[in-house]
Amino acid sequence: MKKVKNIIVGFGKGGKTLAKFLAQKGEEVLVIERSKQMYGGTCINIACLPSKRLVIEAANGVDFVDAVKGKDEMTAFLRNKNYHMLADEPTVKVLDGQAAFTGNHQIAVTQADGTTEEFTGERIFINTGASPIILPLPGLRDSQFLLNSTSAMDQDELPTKLTIIGAGYIGLEFAAMFAQYGSQVTVVDHKKSFIPREDDDISALVKKDLEDLGVKFILGAELKKVTDREDGAVLSYVQDSQVGEVFGNKILAATGRQPNTADLGLAKTEIKVNDRGAIMVDQHLQTSVDNVWAIGDVKGGPQFTYISLDDFRIIKSQLFGDGGYTLESRNIVPTSVFINPPLSRVGLTEKQAQDQGIDYRQFKLPVAAIPKARVAKNTRGLFKAIVDPANQQILGATLYGIESYELINLVALAMKAKLPYTILRDQIYTHPTMSEAFNDLFKG
Ligand SMILES: Cc1cc2nc3c(=O)[nH]c(=O)nc-3n(C[C@H](O)[C@H](O)[C@H](O)COP(=O)(O)OP(=O)(O)OC[C@H]3O[C@@H](n4cnc5c(N)ncnc54)[C@H](O)[C@@H]3O)c2cc1C
């Protein structure tokens, strides 16, 4: 059994950033990745970047098949770049193989040819990510027309009719995207209310805009079964006591992602997982075993690449700093859903402020009032923000409109710096831009 200073299981965002950081300190690092097609992790290969490329190409009117080809070229480039970023470091070894624990600090790596190597790690970082959940619905898992988010982006022809199970954020991104490529999209969800965490005015606008793109919604549907036909699959459901059916040439499961822990051999360790299979960690991301940490999606909680990256900062703070940056320090996390137009949010919604009995002042601006939106010929949407009347700090913002995925980071910065909203209101912005909307949004 070989002894290694640092073992990173999985080539994810936080793990690869940590590997590079450790290498630059001259430390020995072993990065274990089960698939050569996943060097660089989920985000660059099968998630954020390929999906956003396809989203942008759909809005640009590019043909689906051409867009998929371009996306593949991009991911191949990034995969190679990521591989060399680590493999070219003299103290890093990237090992292809499936890793599983054989003890608290021991890991066996099984390679494609069946050979196994064992390692003991002084420090071990688990960064194995998450995989799509397939609901236990009769006929779904075995349907030959079943897609997940990965295979949906690898089709060699556009599905004419696409059924999407799940009106969560990934489901909606794919719905908007495929509708713009020309698919007839139906989204089915068991929840009655649409994106219930958002304020009602925002969710009503988003739903209408998606319907205008051609997306159909079947909400409050109890899913019954999937039956394959020659040319596609029929999804049967009950909605308001009525039996219904929807047909798709393909059926996309977008019902969440579960942490990749099942094959990790954790039963041979004292590393604890919760009832969802996520590795349990403390404020410093340490697992229940000393010198073993978990990073990114595998530890549960919000599943974003920038959370995995921020996990690296927590670990760096603990190992090389004063340990002051912890999970608790992470309190302002912006999010974006890349539909058309994008929906972005940070901090509290109006609904959350009301539920929590927090006093607030509200600001609203229709996107149609912003000159840049008119120039860009996309005037859909609404910007909202709430501020604390006592200290004028921003409590939260929901920005539904073009380029909101950029703007939300400005609001998050103001919140983190505890700036009064008047700074954003009175800032000089270039023109015509979407950011100058803050001059008007906060005018009140
Ligand atoms: C369609 C889609 C779109 C998304 N869009 C966005 C977005 O726009 N923005 C955003 O921030 N997030 C987005 N996400 C979420 C984001 O992709 C994830 O949160 C992020 O990639 C998680 O990274 P990670 O560091 O946890 O590990 P990952 O990047 O998931 O890496 C885990 C790695 O571990 C490997 N592995 C697993 N088990 C083993 C094992 N036993 N042995 C060896 N290797 C193993 C895997 O092959 C994988 O390469 C999206 C997700 C999806 C599915």
Tab-separated table of N, CA and C in Angstrom, residues 130-194:
chain	number	residue	atom	x	y	z
A	130	ALA	N	-22.403	14.416	-7.944
A	130	ALA	CA	-23.756	13.862	-7.829
A	130	ALA	C	-24.211	13.360	-9.195
A	131	SER	N	-25.264	12.527	-9.191
A	131	SER	CA	-25.802	11.969	-10.449
A	131	SER	C	-27.311	12.141	-10.490
A	132	PRO	N	-27.881	12.153	-11.701
A	132	PRO	CA	-29.334	12.362	-11.808
A	132	PRO	C	-30.126	11.281	-11.069
A	133	ILE	N	-31.193	11.733	-10.426
A	133	ILE	CA	-32.118	10.797	-9.761
A	133	ILE	C	-33.160	10.369	-10.797
A	134	ILE	N	-33.392	9.072	-10.890
A	134	ILE	CA	-34.474	8.588	-11.763
A	134	ILE	C	-35.582	8.089	-10.838
A	135	LEU	N	-36.744	8.704	-10.909
A	135	LEU	CA	-37.849	8.337	-10.007
A	135	LEU	C	-38.220	6.864	-10.184
A	136	PRO	N	-38.649	6.228	-9.085
A	136	PRO	CA	-39.054	4.814	-9.214
A	136	PRO	C	-40.460	4.688	-9.812
A	137	LEU	N	-40.599	5.177	-11.025
A	137	LEU	CA	-41.892	5.177	-11.707
A	137	LEU	C	-41.926	3.983	-12.653
A	138	PRO	N	-42.964	3.138	-12.599
A	138	PRO	CA	-42.963	1.956	-13.472
A	138	PRO	C	-42.677	2.333	-14.929
A	139	GLY	N	-41.726	1.651	-15.528
A	139	GLY	CA	-41.429	1.843	-16.948
A	139	GLY	C	-40.434	2.949	-17.250
A	140	LEU	N	-40.129	3.808	-16.264
A	140	LEU	CA	-39.277	4.961	-16.579
A	140	LEU	C	-37.815	4.542	-16.791
A	141	ARG	N	-37.256	3.873	-15.793
A	141	ARG	CA	-35.832	3.527	-15.877
A	141	ARG	C	-35.532	2.669	-17.115
A	142	ASP	N	-36.500	1.815	-17.488
A	142	ASP	CA	-36.248	0.904	-18.605
A	142	ASP	C	-36.675	1.475	-19.954
A	143	SER	N	-37.240	2.677	-19.945
A	143	SER	CA	-37.690	3.235	-21.223
A	143	SER	C	-36.497	3.481	-22.132
A	144	GLN	N	-36.613	3.055	-23.383
A	144	GLN	CA	-35.485	3.291	-24.304
A	144	GLN	C	-35.472	4.743	-24.779
A	145	PHE	N	-36.471	5.523	-24.354
A	145	PHE	CA	-36.519	6.933	-24.759
A	145	PHE	C	-36.135	7.870	-23.618
A	146	LEU	N	-35.677	7.270	-22.512
A	146	LEU	CA	-35.313	8.058	-21.330
A	146	LEU	C	-34.009	8.839	-21.558
A	147	LEU	N	-34.050	10.112	-21.193
A	147	LEU	CA	-32.843	10.945	-21.227
A	147	LEU	C	-32.577	11.487	-19.831
A	148	ASN	N	-31.312	11.758	-19.539
A	148	ASN	CA	-30.997	12.597	-18.380
A	148	ASN	C	-30.325	13.854	-18.929
A	149	SER	N	-29.875	14.724	-18.024
A	149	SER	CA	-29.340	16.001	-18.520
A	149	SER	C	-28.119	15.780	-19.416
A	150	THR	N	-27.366	14.731	-19.173
A	150	THR	CA	-26.172	14.480	-19.992
A	150	THR	C	-26.560	13.997	-21.386
A	151	SER	N	-27.393	12.951	-21.436
A	151	SER	CA	-27.726	12.402	-22.763
A	151	SER	C	-28.586	13.370	-23.571
A	152	ALA	N	-29.354	14.220	-22.878
A	152	ALA	CA	-30.189	15.191	-23.609
A	152	ALA	C	-29.327	16.137	-24.438
A	153	MET	N	-28.090	16.377	-23.966
A	153	MET	CA	-27.216	17.304	-24.694
A	153	MET	C	-26.379	16.597	-25.747
A	154	ASP	N	-26.568	15.274	-25.868
A	154	ASP	CA	-25.763	14.496	-26.808
A	154	ASP	C	-26.600	13.843	-27.894
A	155	GLN	N	-27.801	14.330	-28.110
A	155	GLN	CA	-28.673	13.736	-29.133
A	155	GLN	C	-28.177	14.100	-30.527
A	156	ASP	N	-28.293	13.123	-31.459
A	156	ASP	CA	-27.859	13.490	-32.811
A	156	ASP	C	-29.000	14.023	-33.665
A	157	GLU	N	-30.206	14.066	-33.075
A	157	GLU	CA	-31.259	14.846	-33.734
A	157	GLU	C	-32.159	15.462	-32.672
A	158	LEU	N	-32.820	16.536	-33.047
A	158	LEU	CA	-33.674	17.242	-32.096
A	158	LEU	C	-34.932	16.419	-31.827
A	159	PRO	N	-35.261	16.133	-30.562
A	159	PRO	CA	-36.532	15.445	-30.314
A	159	PRO	C	-37.701	16.350	-30.718
A	160	THR	N	-38.566	15.845	-31.584
A	160	THR	CA	-39.682	16.685	-32.036
A	160	THR	C	-40.596	16.986	-30.858
A	161	LYS	N	-40.897	15.939	-30.096
A	161	LYS	CA	-41.724	16.113	-28.899
A	161	LYS	C	-40.922	15.648	-27.695
A	162	LEU	N	-40.824	16.514	-26.707
A	162	LEU	CA	-40.016	16.194	-25.529
A	162	LEU	C	-40.856	16.367	-24.266
A	163	THR	N	-40.900	15.308	-23.458
A	163	THR	CA	-41.545	15.414	-22.154
A	163	THR	C	-40.449	15.578	-21.115
A	164	ILE	N	-40.630	16.548	-20.232
A	164	ILE	CA	-39.636	16.746	-19.167
A	164	ILE	C	-40.331	16.502	-17.829
A	165	ILE	N	-39.787	15.572	-17.046
A	165	ILE	CA	-40.334	15.350	-15.701
A	165	ILE	C	-39.532	16.229	-14.749
A	166	GLY	N	-40.222	17.197	-14.130
A	166	GLY	CA	-39.542	18.062	-13.166
A	166	GLY	C	-39.482	19.503	-13.631
A	167	ALA	N	-40.179	20.385	-12.872
A	167	ALA	CA	-40.158	21.819	-13.196
A	167	ALA	C	-39.195	22.543	-12.266
A	168	GLY	N	-38.084	21.866	-11.935
A	168	GLY	CA	-37.027	22.532	-11.162
A	168	GLY	C	-36.183	23.346	-12.128
A	169	TYR	N	-35.084	23.869	-11.619
A	169	TYR	CA	-34.347	24.813	-12.437
A	169	TYR	C	-33.674	24.149	-13.634
A	170	ILE	N	-33.172	22.922	-13.466
A	170	ILE	CA	-32.559	22.258	-14.628
A	170	ILE	C	-33.635	21.917	-15.655
A	171	GLY	N	-34.788	21.428	-15.175
A	171	GLY	CA	-35.903	21.102	-16.074
A	171	GLY	C	-36.330	22.331	-16.876
A	172	LEU	N	-36.391	23.467	-16.208
A	172	LEU	CA	-36.849	24.688	-16.905
A	172	LEU	C	-35.811	25.182	-17.917
A	173	GLU	N	-34.529	25.070	-17.549
A	173	GLU	CA	-33.489	25.487	-18.517
A	173	GLU	C	-33.584	24.645	-19.789
A	174	PHE	N	-33.754	23.339	-19.601
A	174	PHE	CA	-33.863	22.469	-20.779
A	174	PHE	C	-35.167	22.731	-21.530
A	175	ALA	N	-36.236	23.040	-20.801
A	175	ALA	CA	-37.529	23.304	-21.452
A	175	ALA	C	-37.403	24.524	-22.365
A	176	ALA	N	-36.851	25.604	-21.808
A	176	ALA	CA	-36.720	26.838	-22.605
A	176	ALA	C	-35.809	26.594	-23.809
A	177	MET	N	-34.712	25.875	-23.539
A	177	MET	CA	-33.728	25.646	-24.595
A	177	MET	C	-34.304	24.792	-25.737
A	178	PHE	N	-34.905	23.651	-25.392
A	178	PHE	CA	-35.431	22.771	-26.452
A	178	PHE	C	-36.597	23.434	-27.188
A	179	ALA	N	-37.405	24.220	-26.461
A	179	ALA	CA	-38.513	24.919	-27.129
A	179	ALA	C	-37.948	25.880	-28.174
A	180	GLN	N	-36.828	26.537	-27.825
A	180	GLN	CA	-36.244	27.482	-28.789
A	180	GLN	C	-35.595	26.775	-29.972
A	181	TYR	N	-35.124	25.544	-29.759
A	181	TYR	CA	-34.606	24.781	-30.903
A	181	TYR	C	-35.735	24.268	-31.798
A	182	GLY	N	-36.974	24.285	-31.253
A	182	GLY	CA	-38.103	23.863	-32.084
A	182	GLY	C	-38.828	22.623	-31.596
A	183	SER	N	-38.423	22.055	-30.444
A	183	SER	CA	-39.160	20.896	-29.906
A	183	SER	C	-40.491	21.364	-29.325
A	184	GLN	N	-41.470	20.448	-29.351
A	184	GLN	CA	-42.707	20.700	-28.588
A	184	GLN	C	-42.459	20.137	-27.196
A	185	VAL	N	-42.386	21.034	-26.216
A	185	VAL	CA	-41.971	20.618	-24.874
A	185	VAL	C	-43.146	20.630	-23.905
A	186	THR	N	-43.290	19.540	-23.146
A	186	THR	CA	-44.271	19.502	-22.061
A	186	THR	C	-43.531	19.202	-20.766
A	187	VAL	N	-43.733	20.048	-19.770
A	187	VAL	CA	-43.098	19.843	-18.470
A	187	VAL	C	-44.164	19.343	-17.496
A	188	VAL	N	-43.863	18.227	-16.848
A	188	VAL	CA	-44.813	17.627	-15.905
A	188	VAL	C	-44.190	17.654	-14.512
A	189	ASP	N	-44.969	18.095	-13.531
A	189	ASP	CA	-44.416	18.141	-12.171
A	189	ASP	C	-45.515	17.792	-11.175
A	190	HIS	N	-45.107	17.152	-10.074
A	190	HIS	CA	-46.118	16.778	-9.074
A	190	HIS	C	-46.565	17.985	-8.244
A	191	LYS	N	-45.726	19.024	-8.208
A	191	LYS	CA	-46.111	20.215	-7.419
A	191	LYS	C	-47.183	21.001	-8.167
A	192	LYS	N	-48.128	21.543	-7.395
A	192	LYS	CA	-49.205	22.318	-8.018
A	192	LYS	C	-48.727	23.723	-8.366
A	193	SER	N	-47.926	24.279	-7.448
A	193	SER	CA	-47.493	25.653	-7.711
A	193	SER	C	-46.155	25.638	-8.458
A	194	PHE	N	-46.011	26.641	-9.284
A	194	PHE	CA	-44.860	26.736	-10.180
A	194	PHE	C	-43.749	27.526	-9.486
